[in-house]
PDB file of C-alpha atoms and ligand atoms in Angstrom:
ATOM      1  CA  MET G   1       0.000   0.000   0.000  1.00  0.00           C
ATOM      2  CA  ARG G   2       1.259   3.479  -0.835  1.00  0.00           C
ATOM      3  CA  GLU G   3       2.473   5.442   2.165  1.00  0.00           C
ATOM      4  CA  GLU G   4       0.923   8.914   2.414  1.00  0.00           C
ATOM      5  CA  PRO G   5       3.615  11.599   2.011  1.00  0.00           C
ATOM      6  CA  ARG G   6       4.528  13.615   5.089  1.00  0.00           C
ATOM      7  CA  ILE G   7       7.301  15.943   6.176  1.00  0.00           C
ATOM      8  CA  GLN G   8       8.866  15.785   9.608  1.00  0.00           C
ATOM      9  CA  ILE G   9      11.069  18.687  10.661  1.00  0.00           C
ATOM     10  CA  THR G  10      14.066  17.616  12.704  1.00  0.00           C
ATOM     11  CA  LYS G  11      15.660  19.736  15.436  1.00  0.00           C
ATOM     12  CA  ASP G  12      18.385  21.868  13.809  1.00  0.00           C
ATOM     13  CA  GLY G  13      18.437  19.360  10.958  1.00  0.00           C
ATOM     14  CA  PRO G  14      16.775  18.479   7.662  1.00  0.00           C
ATOM     15  CA  TYR G  15      13.220  17.872   6.508  1.00  0.00           C
ATOM     16  CA  LEU G  16      12.538  14.143   6.605  1.00  0.00           C
ATOM     17  CA  VAL G  17      10.189  13.238   3.776  1.00  0.00           C
ATOM     18  CA  SER G  18       8.392   9.926   3.906  1.00  0.00           C
ATOM     19  CA  GLY G  19       6.178   8.421   1.215  1.00  0.00           C
ATOM     20  CA  LYS G  20       7.102   8.809  -2.425  1.00  0.00           C
ATOM     21  CA  VAL G  21       6.245  12.257  -3.687  1.00  0.00           C
ATOM     22  CA  ARG G  22       6.692  14.078  -6.974  1.00  0.00           C
ATOM     23  CA  LEU G  23       9.798  16.311  -6.903  1.00  0.00           C
ATOM     24  CA  SER G  24      10.539  18.939  -9.529  1.00  0.00           C
ATOM     25  CA  ARG G  25      12.010  22.349 -10.133  1.00  0.00           C
ATOM     26  CA  GLU G  26       9.647  25.320 -10.667  1.00  0.00           C
ATOM     27  CA  THR G  27      11.048  28.465 -12.257  1.00  0.00           C
ATOM     28  CA  ILE G  28       9.436  31.902 -12.165  1.00  0.00           C
ATOM     29  CA  ILE G  29       8.912  33.180 -15.728  1.00  0.00           C
ATOM     30  CA  VAL G  30       8.469  36.935 -16.151  1.00  0.00           C
ATOM     31  CA  ASP G  31       6.444  38.825 -18.766  1.00  0.00           C
ATOM     32  CA  GLU G  32       7.695  41.538 -21.141  1.00  0.00           C
ATOM     33  CA  ASN G  33       7.606  44.043 -18.257  1.00  0.00           C
ATOM     34  CA  GLY G  34       9.702  41.850 -16.006  1.00  0.00           C
ATOM     35  CA  VAL G  35       6.734  40.980 -13.772  1.00  0.00           C
ATOM     36  CA  SER G  36       6.316  37.386 -12.584  1.00  0.00           C
ATOM     37  CA  ASP G  37       3.810  35.760 -14.907  1.00  0.00           C
ATOM     38  CA  THR G  38       3.875  31.952 -14.956  1.00  0.00           C
ATOM     39  CA  TRP G  39       5.712  28.909 -13.627  1.00  0.00           C
ATOM     40  CA  GLU G  40       7.805  26.511 -15.677  1.00  0.00           C
ATOM     41  CA  GLU G  41       8.207  23.026 -14.286  1.00  0.00           C
ATOM     42  CA  THR G  42      11.339  21.012 -15.145  1.00  0.00           C
ATOM     43  CA  GLU G  43      13.447  18.135 -13.773  1.00  0.00           C
ATOM     44  CA  LYS G  44      10.452  16.052 -12.773  1.00  0.00           C
ATOM     45  CA  SER G  45      11.247  13.012 -10.641  1.00  0.00           C
ATOM     46  CA  GLU G  46      10.067  11.308  -7.487  1.00  0.00           C
ATOM     47  CA  THR G  47      11.565  11.177  -4.025  1.00  0.00           C
ATOM     48  CA  PRO G  48      12.584   7.766  -2.684  1.00  0.00           C
ATOM     49  CA  GLU G  49      10.370   6.107  -0.045  1.00  0.00           C
ATOM     50  CA  SER G  50      12.154   8.273   2.508  1.00  0.00           C
ATOM     51  CA  CYS G  51      14.735  11.028   2.190  1.00  0.00           C
ATOM     52  CA  ALA G  52      16.179  14.034   3.994  1.00  0.00           C
ATOM     53  CA  LEU G  53      15.999  17.441   2.301  1.00  0.00           C
ATOM     54  CA  CYS G  54      18.480  20.152   3.270  1.00  0.00           C
ATOM     55  CA  ARG G  55      17.146  22.872   5.600  1.00  0.00           C
ATOM     56  CA  CYS G  56      20.386  24.656   6.553  1.00  0.00           C
ATOM     57  CA  GLY G  57      21.211  25.709   2.972  1.00  0.00           C
ATOM     58  CA  LYS G  58      24.779  24.421   3.113  1.00  0.00           C
ATOM     59  CA  SER G  59      24.598  20.840   1.838  1.00  0.00           C
ATOM     60  CA  SER G  60      26.905  20.020  -1.060  1.00  0.00           C
ATOM     61  CA  ASN G  61      24.284  17.604  -2.320  1.00  0.00           C
ATOM     62  CA  LYS G  62      21.194  19.852  -2.538  1.00  0.00           C
ATOM     63  CA  PRO G  63      18.322  19.368  -2.377  1.00  0.00           C
ATOM     64  CA  PHE G  64      19.359  16.464  -0.163  1.00  0.00           C
ATOM     65  CA  CYS G  65      20.987  16.715   3.257  1.00  0.00           C
ATOM     66  CA  ASP G  66      24.634  15.672   3.532  1.00  0.00           C
ATOM     67  CA  GLY G  67      24.998  16.215   7.281  1.00  0.00           C
ATOM     68  CA  THR G  68      26.613  19.679   7.025  1.00  0.00           C
ATOM     69  CA  HIS G  69      24.040  21.141   9.487  1.00  0.00           C
ATOM     70  CA  GLU G  70      25.931  19.381  12.287  1.00  0.00           C
ATOM     71  CA  LYS G  71      29.294  20.827  11.285  1.00  0.00           C
ATOM     72  CA  ILE G  72      27.986  24.401  11.067  1.00  0.00           C
ATOM     73  CA  ASP G  73      25.903  24.186  14.245  1.00  0.00           C
ATOM     74  CA  PHE G  74      22.745  25.118  12.333  1.00  0.00           C
ATOM     75  CA  ASP G  75      20.054  26.822  14.406  1.00  0.00           C
ATOM     76  CA  GLY G  76      16.770  25.678  12.888  1.00  0.00           C
ATOM     77  CA  THR G  77      14.510  26.922  15.678  1.00  0.00           C
ATOM     78  CA  GLU G  78      10.933  27.110  14.451  1.00  0.00           C
ATOM     79  CA  THR G  79       9.634  30.590  15.212  1.00  0.00           C
ATOM     80  CA  ALA G  80       6.514  30.748  13.011  1.00  0.00           C
ATOM     81  CA  GLN G  81       3.104  31.059  14.616  1.00  0.00           C
ATOM     82  CA  ASN G  82       1.150  27.863  14.230  1.00  0.00           C
ATOM     83  CA  GLU G  83      -2.225  29.495  13.653  1.00  0.00           C
ATOM     84  CA  PRO G  84      -4.830  28.453  11.072  1.00  0.00           C
ATOM     85  CA  TYR G  85      -4.622  30.663   7.981  1.00  0.00           C
ATOM     86  CA  GLU G  86      -8.190  31.948   8.082  1.00  0.00           C
ATOM     87  CA  ARG G  87      -7.793  33.049  11.692  1.00  0.00           C
ATOM     88  CA  SER G  88      -4.441  34.766  11.185  1.00  0.00           C
ATOM     89  CA  SER G  89      -4.866  36.500   7.809  1.00  0.00           C
ATOM     90  CA  GLN G  90      -6.467  39.814   6.873  1.00  0.00           C
ATOM     91  CA  ALA G  91      -9.503  40.020   4.605  1.00  0.00           C
ATOM     92  CA  ILE G  92      -9.718  42.532   1.755  1.00  0.00           C
ATOM     93  CA  GLN G  93     -13.276  42.881   0.478  1.00  0.00           C
ATOM     94  CA  GLY G  94     -14.229  43.175  -3.184  1.00  0.00           C
ATOM     95  CA  PRO G  95     -17.621  42.977  -4.894  1.00  0.00           C
ATOM     96  CA  THR G  96     -17.324  39.305  -5.913  1.00  0.00           C
ATOM     97  CA  LEU G  97     -14.130  38.171  -4.186  1.00  0.00           C
ATOM     98  CA  VAL G  98     -12.546  38.364  -0.767  1.00  0.00           C
ATOM     99  CA  LEU G  99      -8.748  38.297  -0.746  1.00  0.00           C
ATOM    100  CA  ARG G 100      -7.087  36.897   2.370  1.00  0.00           C
ATOM    101  CA  ASP G 101      -3.521  38.027   3.050  1.00  0.00           C
ATOM    102  CA  LYS G 102      -0.997  36.726   5.601  1.00  0.00           C
ATOM    103  CA  ALA G 103       1.961  39.020   4.963  1.00  0.00           C
ATOM    104  CA  GLU G 104       4.556  37.125   7.021  1.00  0.00           C
ATOM    105  CA  LEU G 105       4.355  34.247   4.545  1.00  0.00           C
ATOM    106  CA  CYS G 106       5.614  36.425   1.664  1.00  0.00           C
ATOM    107  CA  VAL G 107       8.486  34.845  -0.276  1.00  0.00           C
ATOM    108  CA  GLY G 108       8.853  37.747  -2.725  1.00  0.00           C
ATOM    109  CA  ALA G 109       7.717  35.840  -5.821  1.00  0.00           C
ATOM    110  CA  ARG G 110       6.016  39.016  -7.145  1.00  0.00           C
ATOM    111  CA  PHE G 111       3.061  37.500  -9.052  1.00  0.00           C
ATOM    112  CA  CYS G 112       0.843  39.897  -7.068  1.00  0.00           C
ATOM    113  CA  ASP G 113       2.525  42.893  -8.808  1.00  0.00           C
ATOM    114  CA  LYS G 114       0.790  42.079 -12.101  1.00  0.00           C
ATOM    115  CA  GLY G 115      -1.403  44.877 -13.517  1.00  0.00           C
ATOM    116  CA  ILE G 116      -2.770  47.026 -10.717  1.00  0.00           C
ATOM    117  CA  GLY G 117      -1.838  44.362  -8.159  1.00  0.00           C
ATOM    118  CA  THR G 118      -3.891  41.562  -6.606  1.00  0.00           C
ATOM    119  CA  TRP G 119      -5.348  43.767  -3.833  1.00  0.00           C
ATOM    120  CA  GLU G 120      -6.722  46.421  -6.256  1.00  0.00           C
ATOM    121  CA  LEU G 121      -7.846  43.736  -8.702  1.00  0.00           C
ATOM    122  CA  THR G 122      -9.890  42.196  -5.870  1.00  0.00           C
ATOM    123  CA  LYS G 123     -11.489  45.550  -5.109  1.00  0.00           C
ATOM    124  CA  HIS G 124     -12.490  45.731  -8.793  1.00  0.00           C
ATOM    125  CA  SER G 125     -13.634  42.119  -9.005  1.00  0.00           C
ATOM    126  CA  GLY G 126     -17.064  43.188 -10.275  1.00  0.00           C
ATOM    127  CA  VAL G 127     -15.274  43.487 -13.649  1.00  0.00           C
ATOM    128  CA  PRO G 128     -14.791  39.951 -15.082  1.00  0.00           C
ATOM    129  CA  LEU G 129     -11.208  40.545 -16.338  1.00  0.00           C
ATOM    130  CA  ALA G 130     -10.110  42.012 -12.992  1.00  0.00           C
ATOM    131  CA  LYS G 131     -11.708  39.081 -11.169  1.00  0.00           C
ATOM    132  CA  GLU G 132      -9.937  36.586 -13.417  1.00  0.00           C
ATOM    133  CA  MET G 133      -6.573  38.322 -12.908  1.00  0.00           C
ATOM    134  CA  ALA G 134      -7.049  38.512  -9.136  1.00  0.00           C
ATOM    135  CA  ILE G 135      -7.739  34.765  -8.989  1.00  0.00           C
ATOM    136  CA  GLN G 136      -4.788  33.966 -11.267  1.00  0.00           C
ATOM    137  CA  THR G 137      -2.245  36.166  -9.492  1.00  0.00           C
ATOM    138  CA  ALA G 138      -3.297  35.011  -6.018  1.00  0.00           C
ATOM    139  CA  GLY G 139      -3.268  31.412  -7.238  1.00  0.00           C
ATOM    140  CA  ASN G 140       0.312  31.779  -8.498  1.00  0.00           C
ATOM    141  CA  CYS G 141       1.523  32.885  -5.054  1.00  0.00           C
ATOM    142  CA  PRO G 142       3.590  29.856  -3.998  1.00  0.00           C
ATOM    143  CA  SER G 143       3.421  30.368  -0.248  1.00  0.00           C
ATOM    144  CA  GLY G 144      -0.337  30.696   0.021  1.00  0.00           C
ATOM    145  CA  ARG G 145       0.133  34.171   1.503  1.00  0.00           C
ATOM    146  CA  LEU G 146      -2.680  35.288  -0.815  1.00  0.00           C
ATOM    147  CA  VAL G 147      -5.868  33.300  -1.338  1.00  0.00           C
ATOM    148  CA  CYS G 148      -8.995  34.491  -3.163  1.00  0.00           C
ATOM    149  CA  TYR G 149     -12.370  33.419  -1.771  1.00  0.00           C
ATOM    150  CA  ASP G 150     -15.674  33.466  -3.599  1.00  0.00           C
ATOM    151  CA  LYS G 151     -17.664  36.167  -1.828  1.00  0.00           C
ATOM    152  CA  GLU G 152     -20.971  34.341  -2.154  1.00  0.00           C
ATOM    153  CA  THR G 153     -19.957  30.790  -1.252  1.00  0.00           C
ATOM    154  CA  GLU G 154     -17.067  31.848   1.056  1.00  0.00           C
ATOM    155  CA  LYS G 155     -15.051  28.986  -0.414  1.00  0.00           C
ATOM    156  CA  PRO G 156     -11.334  29.412  -1.282  1.00  0.00           C
ATOM    157  CA  ILE G 157     -10.485  29.401  -4.971  1.00  0.00           C
ATOM    158  CA  GLU G 158      -7.348  27.261  -5.074  1.00  0.00           C
ATOM    159  CA  PRO G 159      -5.289  26.030  -8.036  1.00  0.00           C
ATOM    160  CA  ALA G 160      -5.413  22.261  -8.464  1.00  0.00           C
ATOM    161  CA  CYS G 161      -2.172  21.118  -6.856  1.00  0.00           C
ATOM    162  CA  GLY G 162      -1.428  17.436  -6.555  1.00  0.00           C
ATOM    163  CA  GLU G 163       0.811  16.261  -3.727  1.00  0.00           C
ATOM    164  CA  SER G 164       4.254  17.455  -4.760  1.00  0.00           C
ATOM    165  CA  ILE G 165       7.397  19.266  -3.686  1.00  0.00           C
ATOM    166  CA  ALA G 166       9.121  21.770  -5.967  1.00  0.00           C
ATOM    167  CA  LEU G 167      12.441  23.591  -5.730  1.00  0.00           C
ATOM    168  CA  VAL G 168      11.782  27.235  -6.565  1.00  0.00           C
ATOM    169  CA  GLU G 169      14.130  29.062  -8.927  1.00  0.00           C
ATOM    170  CA  ASP G 170      14.011  32.836  -9.402  1.00  0.00           C
ATOM    171  CA  PRO G 171      16.357  33.709 -12.301  1.00  0.00           C
ATOM    172  CA  GLN G 172      15.342  37.357 -12.334  1.00  0.00           C
ATOM    173  CA  GLU G 173      16.712  37.769  -8.822  1.00  0.00           C
ATOM    174  CA  GLY G 174      19.497  35.295  -9.604  1.00  0.00           C
ATOM    175  CA  VAL G 175      18.586  33.064  -6.657  1.00  0.00           C
ATOM    176  CA  SER G 176      17.102  29.738  -5.676  1.00  0.00           C
ATOM    177  CA  GLY G 177      14.105  29.814  -3.398  1.00  0.00           C
ATOM    178  CA  PRO G 178      12.217  27.649  -0.943  1.00  0.00           C
ATOM    179  CA  LEU G 179      10.718  24.187  -1.059  1.00  0.00           C
ATOM    180  CA  TRP G 180       7.232  24.589  -2.478  1.00  0.00           C
ATOM    181  CA  VAL G 181       5.071  21.982  -0.787  1.00  0.00           C
ATOM    182  CA  ARG G 182       1.721  21.421  -2.438  1.00  0.00           C
ATOM    183  CA  GLY G 183      -1.404  19.355  -2.058  1.00  0.00           C
ATOM    184  CA  LYS G 184      -1.816  19.487   1.738  1.00  0.00           C
ATOM    185  CA  ILE G 185       1.181  17.292   2.547  1.00  0.00           C
ATOM    186  CA  PRO G 186       1.303  17.254   6.367  1.00  0.00           C
ATOM    187  CA  VAL G 187       4.263  19.099   7.912  1.00  0.00           C
ATOM    188  CA  GLU G 188       5.113  18.308  11.523  1.00  0.00           C
ATOM    189  CA  SER G 189       7.298  20.500  13.727  1.00  0.00           C
ATOM    190  CA  CYS G 190      10.310  19.031  15.502  1.00  0.00           C
ATOM    191  CA  LYS G 191       8.210  19.153  18.681  1.00  0.00           C
ATOM    192  CA  GLY G 192       5.571  16.896  17.122  1.00  0.00           C
ATOM    193  CA  LYS G 193       2.899  19.528  16.433  1.00  0.00           C
ATOM    194  CA  GLU G 194       1.410  19.558  12.959  1.00  0.00           C
ATOM    195  CA  TYR G 195       1.118  22.794  10.990  1.00  0.00           C
ATOM    196  CA  GLU G 196      -2.181  23.407   9.233  1.00  0.00           C
ATOM    197  CA  PRO G 197      -2.145  21.277   6.056  1.00  0.00           C
ATOM    198  CA  ARG G 198      -2.518  23.717   3.171  1.00  0.00           C
ATOM    199  CA  ASN G 199      -2.692  23.454  -0.584  1.00  0.00           C
ATOM    200  CA  ARG G 200       0.499  25.552  -0.900  1.00  0.00           C
ATOM    201  CA  VAL G 201       3.211  26.330   1.607  1.00  0.00           C
ATOM    202  CA  THR G 202       6.857  27.297   1.188  1.00  0.00           C
ATOM    203  CA  LEU G 203       9.494  25.913   3.532  1.00  0.00           C
ATOM    204  CA  CYS G 204      12.832  27.676   3.982  1.00  0.00           C
ATOM    205  CA  ARG G 205      15.819  25.835   2.562  1.00  0.00           C
ATOM    206  CA  CYS G 206      18.416  28.620   2.725  1.00  0.00           C
ATOM    207  CA  GLY G 207      18.525  28.307   6.505  1.00  0.00           C
ATOM    208  CA  LYS G 208      18.135  32.061   7.074  1.00  0.00           C
ATOM    209  CA  SER G 209      14.392  32.723   7.383  1.00  0.00           C
ATOM    210  CA  SER G 210      13.230  34.506  10.525  1.00  0.00           C
ATOM    211  CA  ASN G 211       9.910  32.688  10.246  1.00  0.00           C
ATOM    212  CA  LYS G 212      11.078  29.069  10.179  1.00  0.00           C
ATOM    213  CA  PRO G 213      10.010  26.604   9.000  1.00  0.00           C
ATOM    214  CA  PHE G 214       8.439  28.942   6.436  1.00  0.00           C
ATOM    215  CA  CYS G 215      10.339  31.033   3.907  1.00  0.00           C
ATOM    216  CA  ASP G 216      10.216  34.792   4.488  1.00  0.00           C
ATOM    217  CA  GLY G 217      12.062  35.905   1.346  1.00  0.00           C
ATOM    218  CA  THR G 218      15.506  36.173   2.995  1.00  0.00           C
ATOM    219  CA  HIS G 219      16.963  33.841   0.316  1.00  0.00           C
ATOM    220  CA  VAL G 220      16.961  36.894  -2.006  1.00  0.00           C
ATOM    221  CA  THR G 221      19.001  39.009   0.431  1.00  0.00           C
ATOM    222  CA  VAL G 222      21.506  36.232   1.106  1.00  0.00           C
ATOM    223  CA  LYS G 223      21.677  35.269  -2.613  1.00  0.00           C
ATOM    224  CA  PHE G 224      20.941  31.621  -1.909  1.00  0.00           C
ATOM    225  CA  SER G 225      21.897  29.277  -4.708  1.00  0.00           C
ATOM    226  CA  ASP G 226      20.969  25.659  -5.130  1.00  0.00           C
ATOM    227  CA  LYS G 227      24.215  25.098  -6.991  1.00  0.00           C
ATOM    228  CA  LYS G 228      26.620  26.026  -4.181  1.00  0.00           C
TER     229      LYS G 228
HETATM  230  S1  LIG D 301      14.401  29.835   1.315  1.00  0.00           S
HETATM  231 FE1  LIG D 301      13.342  31.719   1.499  1.00  0.00          FE
HETATM  232  S2  LIG D 301      14.039  32.522   3.408  1.00  0.00           S
HETATM  233 FE2  LIG D 301      15.112  30.612   3.246  1.00  0.00          FE
END
């Protein structure tokens, strides 16, 4: 029987992934104005039945752990709030959509900069094109910071994400980004408490986030590269 994928965070160590799960690389593609537009998926494979993915950012065998976290005395203390998204995000009201926003989850992927921006698009969601763009730009946000809800049904409008883990690449910034965990794969803290399973979350793999285990965009500042 297939083992359900899950991610266990270890104390000052890697992410232990159990259950085979799709693993790929997802690259941010920009439009003619240099604004993040779409994702391109490459290097599709599958994790073994169990594996350890680097969390300190210093492995020589990324994305896998090679034990370097012990040599560098990595501090992987989890500092993120473990609050359900709907209780800890702000709601921006539009005529047909509600946009929820949890700013501390921002990874700086910039899809929300498209056009007049996801927040303004939501406020103009009575116009079909604005509504469509708001849904698309929020849906491209890898971390799930932004989620559009249907105002009438109050249901989230989520992209269809199967269970998968992707390594984010951001060539415009010249950096590699977080682990993009999709399809509600359970993530358990090193103290045994589960984070809310969500359709999209981004886990820090540069080792420098101030909101561990989640990415907070610091990989851009520290110029994190998957290749080093
Ligand atoms: S990967 Fe984004 S802050 Fe570490």
